[in-house]
Amino acid sequence: MPSEAQPTPQVGGRVHAALITATASGQGKSVITAALARLHRNAGRRVRVFKHGPDYLDPMLQARASGELVYQLHPWMTGEAECRRRLASAAAEADVILVEGSMGLFDGDDASSADLAALTGLPAIPVIDAAGMAQTFGAVALGLSRFRDDVRIGQIIANRVASARHREMLAAGLPDGIELLGAIPRHDAFTIPSRHLGIVQADELGELDAQLDAAAAVLVDAGLDRLPAPVSLTAEPAAPTPKHLTGLRIGIAYDQAFAFVYPANVELLASMGAELRYFSPLVDEALPEVDALWLPGGYPELYAAQLTANRSMRAAIGAHHTAGRPIVAECGGLMYCLEHLIDGDGIAHDMLGLLPGNSRMAGRLMGLGMQSLAATGEALRGHAFHHSHLENGPEPVAHTTPRGGSRRGEPVFRTRGLIATYFHGYFPSAPDTTAALFLGRWAPP
């Protein structure tokens, strides 16, 4: 008799967890999520925070608040199975899991925060800016709770509450079955400065830890020190990663100008066997001994003069390129590879000159959305989000494909071993294609 099939082993467990979401961007959910993470961390709990969607800046804040790396979750970009695995793995070791949503709860044509909540079984806790609102607060909460049957909403957080009386009015207006979890007053601790791509990078905020502690104390007074409800999060373990990059030495640009790096991307390169060596285009004079380079996104426009002044580094990267060695350049990395970067004041700064043309800051959003980079095998998924555009650039060898739209995606440029584009790839979505990029073997299908 054949033996019965053995059940697939599961990872995970039962953990206090919730998705912190909102009615729209600008409601305060990022700082509130960070303050909640710091509150529970200060109470001696291990906290894991995740971010819905393709975001680099909010996860920097959440990592500082929680003391743990923050990974992206997005049913399309990272894949449904990986969303489940990441959460299940965290559930096996954490006391509290918080997922910061993006935009409004139901916003997004590709995969909304609500889609993630429905996929994983996480309860959604919306943040509503209650400034200038009283009984209507309850109507908004009711609408959110009834919009989709597969999204659980039993608690609401009121932000920017004016007084104790205001809090009473908000609570009294809530429908049956929805609880006011907490009412947060206006407080300077919940203000984080922003710039054109989002909040300022966490490492640039010198008093951030003190601010997070202050915000956590406000949440305690607001009644938000209760643990979220327990949730069971389980999944099948990930399959072994192919060792396509064994022994390949990859230099990763990482400093204040180039910091848009997903932890999952770094981990995939390492798990495929690559040796990772970091360097700073801002301050280092030479490259480490490497076979390939990754120039990720970031803020080269804010540090353009310093990048220009580091002539020795520009010469080193130029020599690497002349030798035909692979370079993967994303967004800010692409801008660095062009002849000039023209900043918001119209000043042109010399860049690497590996590609003809200039990047010019536009003062408005020039590219946005989920996209994929085609390959002979699996397409690499990711996104674009940039405020500059190209002038007099080279002819692209390909374009990325926007998800769910007919418009043309981001151009992809290639010269010698360099692949450069505004597109940010999520490497675990396509390990084979990622390996081809760093081995200099990628070509449009």
CSV table of C-alpha atoms in Angstrom, one decimal:
chain,number,residue,atom,x,y,z
A,1,MET,CA,0.0,0.0,0.0
A,2,PRO,CA,1.4,3.5,-0.9
A,3,SER,CA,2.0,5.6,2.2
A,4,GLU,CA,-0.3,8.5,2.8
A,5,ALA,CA,1.1,11.9,1.7
A,6,GLN,CA,2.7,13.8,4.6
A,7,PRO,CA,1.2,17.2,5.4
A,8,THR,CA,3.3,20.2,4.3
A,9,PRO,CA,5.1,21.6,7.3
A,10,GLN,CA,3.9,25.0,8.5
A,11,VAL,CA,5.7,27.9,10.1
A,12,GLY,CA,4.0,30.5,12.2
A,13,GLY,CA,1.9,30.8,15.3
A,14,ARG,CA,-0.6,33.0,17.2
A,15,VAL,CA,0.4,36.6,17.8
A,16,HIS,CA,-1.1,40.0,18.6
A,17,ALA,CA,-1.3,41.6,15.2
A,18,ALA,CA,-3.1,44.4,13.3
A,19,LEU,CA,-3.0,46.4,10.1
A,20,ILE,CA,-2.8,50.1,10.9
A,21,THR,CA,-4.6,51.9,8.0
A,22,ALA,CA,-6.4,55.2,7.3
A,23,THR,CA,-9.1,56.8,5.2
A,24,ALA,CA,-6.4,58.5,3.1
A,25,SER,CA,-2.8,59.6,3.0
A,26,GLY,CA,-1.9,62.3,5.5
A,27,GLN,CA,-4.0,61.0,8.4
A,28,GLY,CA,-1.0,60.3,10.6
A,29,LYS,CA,-0.8,56.5,10.3
A,30,SER,CA,3.0,56.3,9.7
A,31,VAL,CA,4.0,58.1,12.9
A,32,ILE,CA,1.2,56.4,14.9
A,33,THR,CA,2.4,53.0,13.8
A,34,ALA,CA,5.9,53.9,14.8
A,35,ALA,CA,4.8,55.2,18.1
A,36,LEU,CA,2.8,52.0,18.8
A,37,ALA,CA,5.9,50.0,17.9
A,38,ARG,CA,8.1,52.0,20.3
A,39,LEU,CA,5.4,51.8,23.0
A,40,HIS,CA,5.4,48.0,22.9
A,41,ARG,CA,9.2,47.8,22.5
A,42,ASN,CA,9.6,50.0,25.6
A,43,ALA,CA,7.3,47.7,27.4
A,44,GLY,CA,9.7,44.8,26.8
A,45,ARG,CA,7.9,43.2,23.9
A,46,ARG,CA,9.5,42.1,20.6
A,47,VAL,CA,7.8,44.0,17.9
A,48,ARG,CA,7.9,43.3,14.2
A,49,VAL,CA,6.6,46.0,11.7
A,50,PHE,CA,5.9,45.5,8.0
A,51,LYS,CA,4.9,48.0,5.3
A,52,HIS,CA,2.3,47.5,2.7
A,53,GLY,CA,3.5,48.5,-0.7
A,54,PRO,CA,6.7,49.8,-2.3
A,55,ASP,CA,8.0,52.3,0.2
A,56,TYR,CA,11.5,53.0,1.4
A,57,LEU,CA,11.1,55.9,3.8
A,58,ASP,CA,8.3,54.8,6.1
A,59,PRO,CA,10.2,51.5,6.8
A,60,MET,CA,13.2,53.4,7.9
A,61,LEU,CA,11.1,55.1,10.5
A,62,GLN,CA,9.4,51.8,11.6
A,63,ALA,CA,12.8,50.1,11.8
A,64,ARG,CA,14.1,52.8,14.2
A,65,ALA,CA,10.9,52.5,16.3
A,66,SER,CA,10.9,48.7,16.5
A,67,GLY,CA,14.6,48.0,16.5
A,68,GLU,CA,14.0,45.3,13.8
A,69,LEU,CA,14.3,45.2,10.0
A,70,VAL,CA,11.1,46.2,8.2
A,71,TYR,CA,10.0,44.2,5.1
A,72,GLN,CA,7.5,45.1,2.3
A,73,LEU,CA,4.3,43.2,1.9
A,74,HIS,CA,2.3,43.5,-1.3
A,75,PRO,CA,0.2,40.8,-2.8
A,76,TRP,CA,1.3,41.6,-6.4
A,77,MET,CA,4.9,42.9,-6.0
A,78,THR,CA,6.1,40.5,-3.3
A,79,GLY,CA,3.5,37.8,-4.0
A,80,GLU,CA,0.8,36.4,-1.9
A,81,ALA,CA,2.8,33.4,-0.7
A,82,GLU,CA,5.6,35.7,0.5
A,83,CYS,CA,3.2,38.0,2.3
A,84,ARG,CA,2.0,34.9,4.3
A,85,ARG,CA,5.5,33.6,4.9
A,86,ARG,CA,6.9,36.9,6.1
A,87,LEU,CA,4.1,37.3,8.6
A,88,ALA,CA,4.2,33.6,9.7
A,89,SER,CA,7.9,33.8,10.3
A,90,ALA,CA,7.5,36.9,12.4
A,91,ALA,CA,4.6,35.3,14.3
A,92,ALA,CA,7.0,32.5,15.4
A,93,GLU,CA,9.3,34.9,17.3
A,94,ALA,CA,7.5,38.2,17.9
A,95,ASP,CA,5.0,39.3,20.6
A,96,VAL,CA,3.4,42.0,18.5
A,97,ILE,CA,3.1,42.5,14.7
A,98,LEU,CA,2.0,45.8,13.2
A,99,VAL,CA,1.6,46.3,9.4
A,100,GLU,CA,1.5,49.9,8.2
A,101,GLY,CA,-0.9,50.3,5.3
A,102,SER,CA,-0.5,52.7,2.4
A,103,MET,CA,-2.8,55.5,1.2
A,104,GLY,CA,-6.4,54.8,2.2
A,105,LEU,CA,-7.6,51.4,3.2
A,106,PHE,CA,-9.2,50.6,-0.1
A,107,ASP,CA,-7.0,52.6,-2.4
A,108,GLY,CA,-4.8,51.1,-5.1
A,109,ASP,CA,-5.7,49.3,-8.4
A,110,ASP,CA,-3.0,46.7,-8.0
A,111,ALA,CA,-3.4,45.5,-4.4
A,112,SER,CA,-4.8,47.7,-1.6
A,113,SER,CA,-4.2,47.5,2.1
A,114,ALA,CA,-7.6,45.9,2.3
A,115,ASP,CA,-6.5,43.2,-0.1
A,116,LEU,CA,-3.6,42.4,2.2
A,117,ALA,CA,-5.8,42.3,5.3
A,118,ALA,CA,-8.2,40.0,3.5
A,119,LEU,CA,-5.4,37.7,2.3
A,120,THR,CA,-3.7,37.4,5.7
A,121,GLY,CA,-6.7,37.6,8.1
A,122,LEU,CA,-5.3,40.7,9.8
A,123,PRO,CA,-7.8,43.0,11.5
A,124,ALA,CA,-7.7,46.5,10.1
A,125,ILE,CA,-7.6,49.5,12.5
A,126,PRO,CA,-8.2,52.7,10.6
A,127,VAL,CA,-6.8,56.0,11.7
A,128,ILE,CA,-9.2,58.9,11.1
A,129,ASP,CA,-8.2,62.5,11.4
A,130,ALA,CA,-11.0,63.8,13.6
A,131,ALA,CA,-10.0,67.5,13.4
A,132,GLY,CA,-13.2,69.5,12.7
A,133,MET,CA,-15.4,66.4,12.9
A,134,ALA,CA,-17.9,65.1,15.5
A,135,GLN,CA,-20.8,62.8,14.7
A,136,THR,CA,-19.6,62.3,11.1
A,137,PHE,CA,-16.7,60.4,12.5
A,138,GLY,CA,-19.1,57.5,13.3
A,139,ALA,CA,-20.5,57.6,9.7
A,140,VAL,CA,-17.0,57.3,8.3
A,141,ALA,CA,-16.2,54.4,10.6
A,142,LEU,CA,-19.5,52.7,9.6
A,143,GLY,CA,-18.8,53.1,5.9
A,144,LEU,CA,-15.3,51.6,6.3
A,145,SER,CA,-16.5,48.6,8.3
A,146,ARG,CA,-19.3,47.7,5.8
A,147,PHE,CA,-17.5,48.4,2.5
A,148,ARG,CA,-16.1,44.9,2.2
A,149,ASP,CA,-17.3,41.8,4.0
A,150,ASP,CA,-13.8,40.2,3.9
A,151,VAL,CA,-12.1,43.0,5.9
A,152,ARG,CA,-12.6,43.0,9.7
A,153,ILE,CA,-12.8,46.4,11.4
A,154,GLY,CA,-13.8,46.4,15.1
A,155,GLN,CA,-11.7,49.3,16.3
A,156,ILE,CA,-10.9,52.9,15.2
A,157,ILE,CA,-8.2,55.4,16.2
A,158,ALA,CA,-9.1,59.1,16.3
A,159,ASN,CA,-6.2,61.4,15.6
A,160,ARG,CA,-5.8,65.1,16.3
A,161,VAL,CA,-8.5,65.2,18.9
A,162,ALA,CA,-9.1,68.6,20.4
A,163,SER,CA,-10.3,67.8,24.0
A,164,ALA,CA,-11.8,65.3,26.3
A,165,ARG,CA,-15.3,66.5,25.3
A,166,HIS,CA,-14.4,66.0,21.7
A,167,ARG,CA,-13.3,62.4,22.5
A,168,GLU,CA,-16.7,61.7,24.2
A,169,MET,CA,-18.6,63.0,21.1
A,170,LEU,CA,-16.5,60.8,18.8
A,171,ALA,CA,-17.0,57.7,20.9
A,172,ALA,CA,-20.7,58.3,21.4
A,173,GLY,CA,-21.3,58.5,17.6
A,174,LEU,CA,-19.7,55.2,16.8
A,175,PRO,CA,-22.1,52.4,15.6
A,176,ASP,CA,-22.5,49.2,17.5
A,177,GLY,CA,-19.6,46.8,17.0
A,178,ILE,CA,-16.9,49.4,16.5
A,179,GLU,CA,-14.8,50.6,19.5
A,180,LEU,CA,-12.8,53.8,19.8
A,181,LEU,CA,-9.5,52.2,20.5
A,182,GLY,CA,-7.8,55.5,21.4
A,183,ALA,CA,-8.1,59.3,20.9
A,184,ILE,CA,-4.7,61.0,20.1
A,185,PRO,CA,-4.5,64.7,20.8
A,186,ARG,CA,-2.6,67.2,18.7
A,187,HIS,CA,1.1,66.9,19.7
A,188,ASP,CA,4.4,67.9,18.2
A,189,ALA,CA,5.8,64.4,18.7
A,190,PHE,CA,3.6,63.2,15.8
A,191,THR,CA,5.1,65.6,13.3
A,192,ILE,CA,7.9,64.3,11.0
A,193,PRO,CA,9.3,66.6,8.3
A,194,SER,CA,8.8,65.7,4.7
A,195,ARG,CA,10.3,66.4,1.3
A,196,HIS,CA,9.4,65.5,-2.3
A,197,LEU,CA,9.6,61.7,-2.0
A,198,GLY,CA,8.1,61.4,1.5
A,199,ILE,CA,9.2,61.8,5.1
A,200,VAL,CA,12.8,62.7,5.8
A,201,GLN,CA,15.1,59.6,6.1
A,202,ALA,CA,15.2,58.4,9.7
A,203,ASP,CA,19.0,58.7,10.0
A,204,GLU,CA,18.8,62.4,9.2
A,205,LEU,CA,16.6,63.1,12.3
A,206,GLY,CA,18.9,63.6,15.2
A,207,GLU,CA,16.3,63.6,17.9
A,208,LEU,CA,14.1,60.9,16.4
A,209,ASP,CA,14.5,58.4,19.3
A,210,ALA,CA,13.5,61.0,21.9
A,211,GLN,CA,10.6,62.0,19.7
A,212,LEU,CA,9.4,58.4,19.3
A,213,ASP,CA,9.5,57.9,23.1
A,214,ALA,CA,7.5,61.1,23.6
A,215,ALA,CA,4.9,59.9,21.0
A,216,ALA,CA,4.7,56.5,22.7
A,217,ALA,CA,4.0,58.2,26.0
A,218,VAL,CA,1.2,60.2,24.4
A,219,LEU,CA,-0.3,57.0,23.1
A,220,VAL,CA,-0.3,55.5,26.7
A,221,ASP,CA,-2.3,58.5,27.9
A,222,ALA,CA,-4.6,58.1,24.9
A,223,GLY,CA,-5.5,54.5,25.9
A,224,LEU,CA,-3.5,52.9,23.1
A,225,ASP,CA,-1.3,50.7,25.3
A,226,ARG,CA,-3.6,47.7,24.8
A,227,LEU,CA,-2.3,44.8,22.7
A,228,PRO,CA,-4.0,44.1,19.4
A,229,ALA,CA,-6.2,41.0,19.2
A,230,PRO,CA,-4.4,37.7,18.7
A,231,VAL,CA,-4.3,36.3,15.2
A,232,SER,CA,-3.1,32.9,13.8
A,233,LEU,CA,-0.5,33.4,11.0
A,234,THR,CA,0.8,30.3,9.3
A,235,ALA,CA,2.3,29.5,6.0
A,236,GLU,CA,4.5,27.0,4.1
A,237,PRO,CA,8.2,27.6,4.4
A,238,ALA,CA,10.0,29.1,1.4
A,239,ALA,CA,11.7,26.9,-1.2
A,240,PRO,CA,15.5,26.8,-1.3
A,241,THR,CA,17.1,29.7,-3.2
A,242,PRO,CA,19.1,28.8,-6.3
A,243,LYS,CA,22.8,29.5,-5.9
A,244,HIS,CA,23.2,31.5,-9.1
A,245,LEU,CA,25.6,34.1,-7.6
A,246,THR,CA,28.0,31.9,-5.7
A,247,GLY,CA,31.3,33.7,-5.2
A,248,LEU,CA,30.2,36.9,-7.1
A,249,ARG,CA,31.3,40.0,-5.2
A,250,ILE,CA,28.7,42.7,-5.4
A,251,GLY,CA,29.4,46.3,-4.3
A,252,ILE,CA,26.4,48.0,-2.9
A,253,ALA,CA,26.3,51.8,-2.8
A,254,TYR,CA,24.8,52.8,0.5
A,255,ASP,CA,24.8,56.2,2.2
A,256,GLN,CA,22.5,59.2,2.5
A,257,ALA,CA,22.4,59.6,-1.2
A,258,PHE,CA,21.7,56.0,-2.0
A,259,ALA,CA,19.6,54.3,0.7
A,260,PHE,CA,16.5,53.0,-1.1
A,261,VAL,CA,17.3,49.3,-0.5
A,262,TYR,CA,14.8,46.6,0.4
A,263,PRO,CA,16.2,44.2,3.1
A,264,ALA,CA,14.6,41.4,1.1
A,265,ASN,CA,16.7,42.3,-2.0
A,266,VAL,CA,19.9,42.2,0.0
A,267,GLU,CA,19.0,38.9,1.6
A,268,LEU,CA,18.2,37.3,-1.7
A,269,LEU,CA,21.6,38.3,-3.2
A,270,ALA,CA,23.3,36.8,-0.2
A,271,SER,CA,21.2,33.6,-0.2
A,272,MET,CA,22.1,33.1,-3.9
A,273,GLY,CA,25.7,33.1,-2.8
A,274,ALA,CA,26.9,36.6,-3.5
A,275,GLU,CA,29.5,38.3,-1.3
A,276,LEU,CA,28.1,41.8,-0.4
A,277,ARG,CA,30.5,44.7,0.1
A,278,TYR,CA,29.1,48.2,0.9
A,279,PHE,CA,30.7,51.5,-0.2
A,280,SER,CA,29.7,55.2,-0.1
A,281,PRO,CA,29.9,57.2,-3.3
A,282,LEU,CA,29.8,60.3,-1.1
A,283,VAL,CA,32.9,59.8,1.0
A,284,ASP,CA,34.9,56.7,-0.1
A,285,GLU,CA,37.7,57.2,-2.5
A,286,ALA,CA,37.8,53.8,-4.0
A,287,LEU,CA,35.6,50.8,-4.7
A,288,PRO,CA,36.0,47.6,-2.7
A,289,GLU,CA,37.2,44.6,-4.7
A,290,VAL,CA,34.0,43.6,-6.5
A,291,ASP,CA,32.8,41.9,-9.7
A,292,ALA,CA,29.5,43.8,-10.0
A,293,LEU,CA,27.9,47.0,-8.6
A,294,TRP,CA,24.5,47.9,-7.5
A,295,LEU,CA,23.6,51.6,-7.5
A,296,PRO,CA,20.2,51.8,-5.8
A,297,GLY,CA,17.8,54.7,-5.6
A,298,GLY,CA,17.9,57.5,-3.1
A,299,TYR,CA,18.5,61.3,-3.0
A,300,PRO,CA,21.4,62.1,-5.3
A,301,GLU,CA,19.8,65.4,-6.1
A,302,LEU,CA,20.3,66.5,-2.4
A,303,TYR,CA,24.0,65.5,-2.5
A,304,ALA,CA,24.9,66.3,-6.1
A,305,ALA,CA,27.7,68.7,-5.3
A,306,GLN,CA,29.3,66.2,-3.0
A,307,LEU,CA,29.0,63.4,-5.5
A,308,THR,CA,30.6,65.7,-8.1
A,309,ALA,CA,33.4,66.6,-5.8
A,310,ASN,CA,34.4,62.9,-5.2
A,311,ARG,CA,36.4,62.6,-8.4
A,312,SER,CA,38.3,59.5,-7.3
A,313,MET,CA,35.1,57.5,-6.8
A,314,ARG,CA,33.7,58.7,-10.1
A,315,ALA,CA,36.9,57.5,-11.8
A,316,ALA,CA,36.8,54.1,-10.0
A,317,ILE,CA,33.2,53.5,-11.1
A,318,GLY,CA,34.1,54.6,-14.6
A,319,ALA,CA,37.0,52.2,-14.7
A,320,HIS,CA,34.7,49.4,-13.5
A,321,HIS,CA,32.3,50.2,-16.4
A,322,THR,CA,35.1,50.5,-19.0
A,323,ALA,CA,36.2,47.0,-18.0
A,324,GLY,CA,32.7,45.8,-19.0
A,325,ARG,CA,31.8,44.6,-15.5
A,326,PRO,CA,28.1,44.6,-14.5
A,327,ILE,CA,26.4,47.6,-13.0
A,328,VAL,CA,22.7,47.6,-12.0
A,329,ALA,CA,21.5,51.2,-11.5
A,330,GLU,CA,18.0,52.0,-10.2
A,331,CYS,CA,16.4,55.5,-10.3
A,332,GLY,CA,18.8,57.6,-8.3
A,333,GLY,CA,21.5,55.2,-9.5
A,334,LEU,CA,20.5,56.0,-13.1
A,335,MET,CA,20.7,59.7,-12.4
A,336,TYR,CA,24.2,59.2,-11.1
A,337,CYS,CA,25.2,57.4,-14.3
A,338,LEU,CA,24.2,60.2,-16.6
A,339,GLU,CA,26.4,63.1,-17.6
A,340,HIS,CA,24.8,65.8,-15.4
A,341,LEU,CA,22.2,66.1,-12.7
A,342,ILE,CA,20.3,69.4,-12.8
A,343,ASP,CA,19.0,70.2,-9.4
A,344,GLY,CA,15.9,72.1,-8.4
A,345,ASP,CA,17.8,75.4,-8.6
A,346,GLY,CA,18.8,74.7,-12.2
A,347,ILE,CA,22.4,74.0,-11.3
A,348,ALA,CA,24.1,71.3,-13.4
A,349,HIS,CA,26.4,68.9,-11.5
A,350,ASP,CA,28.8,66.5,-13.2
A,351,MET,CA,27.9,62.8,-12.7
A,352,LEU,CA,29.5,59.6,-13.8
A,353,GLY,CA,29.0,60.1,-17.6
A,354,LEU,CA,28.5,56.4,-18.2
A,355,LEU,CA,25.3,57.3,-20.3
A,356,PRO,CA,24.7,60.4,-22.4
A,357,GLY,CA,22.1,62.9,-21.2
A,358,ASN,CA,21.0,64.7,-18.1
A,359,SER,CA,18.5,64.2,-15.3
A,360,ARG,CA,16.5,67.3,-14.4
A,361,MET,CA,14.5,67.8,-11.2
A,362,ALA,CA,10.9,68.6,-12.3
A,363,GLY,CA,9.2,69.8,-9.1
A,364,ARG,CA,6.4,67.3,-9.6
A,365,LEU,CA,5.9,63.5,-9.9
A,366,MET,CA,7.1,62.2,-13.2
A,367,GLY,CA,6.7,58.5,-12.8
A,368,LEU,CA,4.6,56.3,-10.5
A,369,GLY,CA,3.2,52.9,-10.3
A,370,MET,CA,3.7,49.1,-10.2
A,371,GLN,CA,5.7,47.8,-13.1
A,372,SER,CA,7.6,44.7,-14.3
A,373,LEU,CA,10.8,44.2,-16.2
A,374,ALA,CA,10.5,41.4,-18.8
A,375,ALA,CA,13.0,38.7,-19.2
A,376,THR,CA,13.4,35.4,-21.1
A,377,GLY,CA,12.2,33.7,-17.9
A,378,GLU,CA,10.4,35.3,-15.1
A,379,ALA,CA,9.5,39.0,-15.1
A,380,LEU,CA,11.0,41.1,-12.3
A,381,ARG,CA,8.2,43.0,-10.4
A,382,GLY,CA,8.7,46.4,-8.8
A,383,HIS,CA,7.7,50.0,-9.1
A,384,ALA,CA,8.6,53.5,-10.2
A,385,PHE,CA,8.4,56.8,-8.2
A,386,HIS,CA,10.5,59.8,-9.3
A,387,HIS,CA,10.5,63.5,-9.6
A,388,SER,CA,13.1,63.9,-12.3
A,389,HIS,CA,13.1,63.3,-16.0
A,390,LEU,CA,15.7,62.6,-18.6
A,391,GLU,CA,17.0,65.1,-21.2
A,392,ASN,CA,18.9,64.0,-24.4
A,393,GLY,CA,19.2,60.5,-23.1
A,394,PRO,CA,20.2,57.4,-25.1
A,395,GLU,CA,17.9,55.1,-26.9
A,396,PRO,CA,16.4,52.6,-24.6
A,397,VAL,CA,16.8,48.9,-25.3
A,398,ALA,CA,13.4,48.1,-23.6
A,399,HIS,CA,10.7,49.5,-21.4
A,400,THR,CA,9.1,48.2,-18.3
A,401,THR,CA,5.5,47.1,-18.4
A,402,PRO,CA,3.0,49.0,-16.1
A,403,ARG,CA,0.6,46.8,-14.3
A,404,GLY,CA,-3.0,47.2,-15.4
A,405,GLY,CA,-2.4,50.0,-17.9
A,406,SER,CA,-1.6,50.5,-21.6
A,407,ARG,CA,0.8,53.4,-21.1
A,408,ARG,CA,4.5,52.9,-21.8
A,409,GLY,CA,6.6,52.1,-18.8
A,410,GLU,CA,10.1,53.3,-17.8
A,411,PRO,CA,12.9,53.1,-20.3
A,412,VAL,CA,15.7,50.7,-19.7
A,413,PHE,CA,19.2,51.6,-20.9
A,414,ARG,CA,22.2,49.3,-21.6
A,415,THR,CA,25.8,50.0,-22.4
A,416,ARG,CA,28.6,47.4,-21.8
A,417,GLY,CA,27.7,45.8,-18.5
A,418,LEU,CA,25.5,48.6,-17.3
A,419,ILE,CA,21.7,48.2,-17.0
A,420,ALA,CA,20.1,51.5,-15.9
A,421,THR,CA,16.4,52.5,-15.4
A,422,TYR,CA,14.1,54.5,-13.1
A,423,PHE,CA,12.4,51.1,-12.2
A,424,HIS,CA,13.0,49.7,-8.7
A,425,GLY,CA,13.0,45.9,-8.8
A,426,TYR,CA,11.9,43.6,-6.0
A,427,PHE,CA,14.5,40.9,-6.4
A,428,PRO,CA,12.7,38.0,-4.7
A,429,SER,CA,9.9,38.2,-7.3
A,430,ALA,CA,12.4,36.9,-9.9
A,431,PRO,CA,15.6,35.3,-8.6
A,432,ASP,CA,16.7,34.1,-12.1
A,433,THR,CA,16.2,37.5,-13.7
A,434,THR,CA,18.0,39.2,-10.8
A,435,ALA,CA,20.9,36.9,-11.2
A,436,ALA,CA,21.1,37.7,-14.9
A,437,LEU,CA,21.2,41.4,-14.2
A,438,PHE,CA,24.2,41.1,-11.8
A,439,LEU,CA,26.0,38.6,-14.0
A,440,GLY,CA,25.6,40.9,-17.0
A,441,ARG,CA,23.5,38.4,-18.9
A,442,TRP,CA,20.1,40.2,-19.0
A,443,ALA,CA,18.7,41.0,-22.4
A,444,PRO,CA,15.2,42.0,-23.4
A,445,PRO,CA,13.2,39.0,-24.6
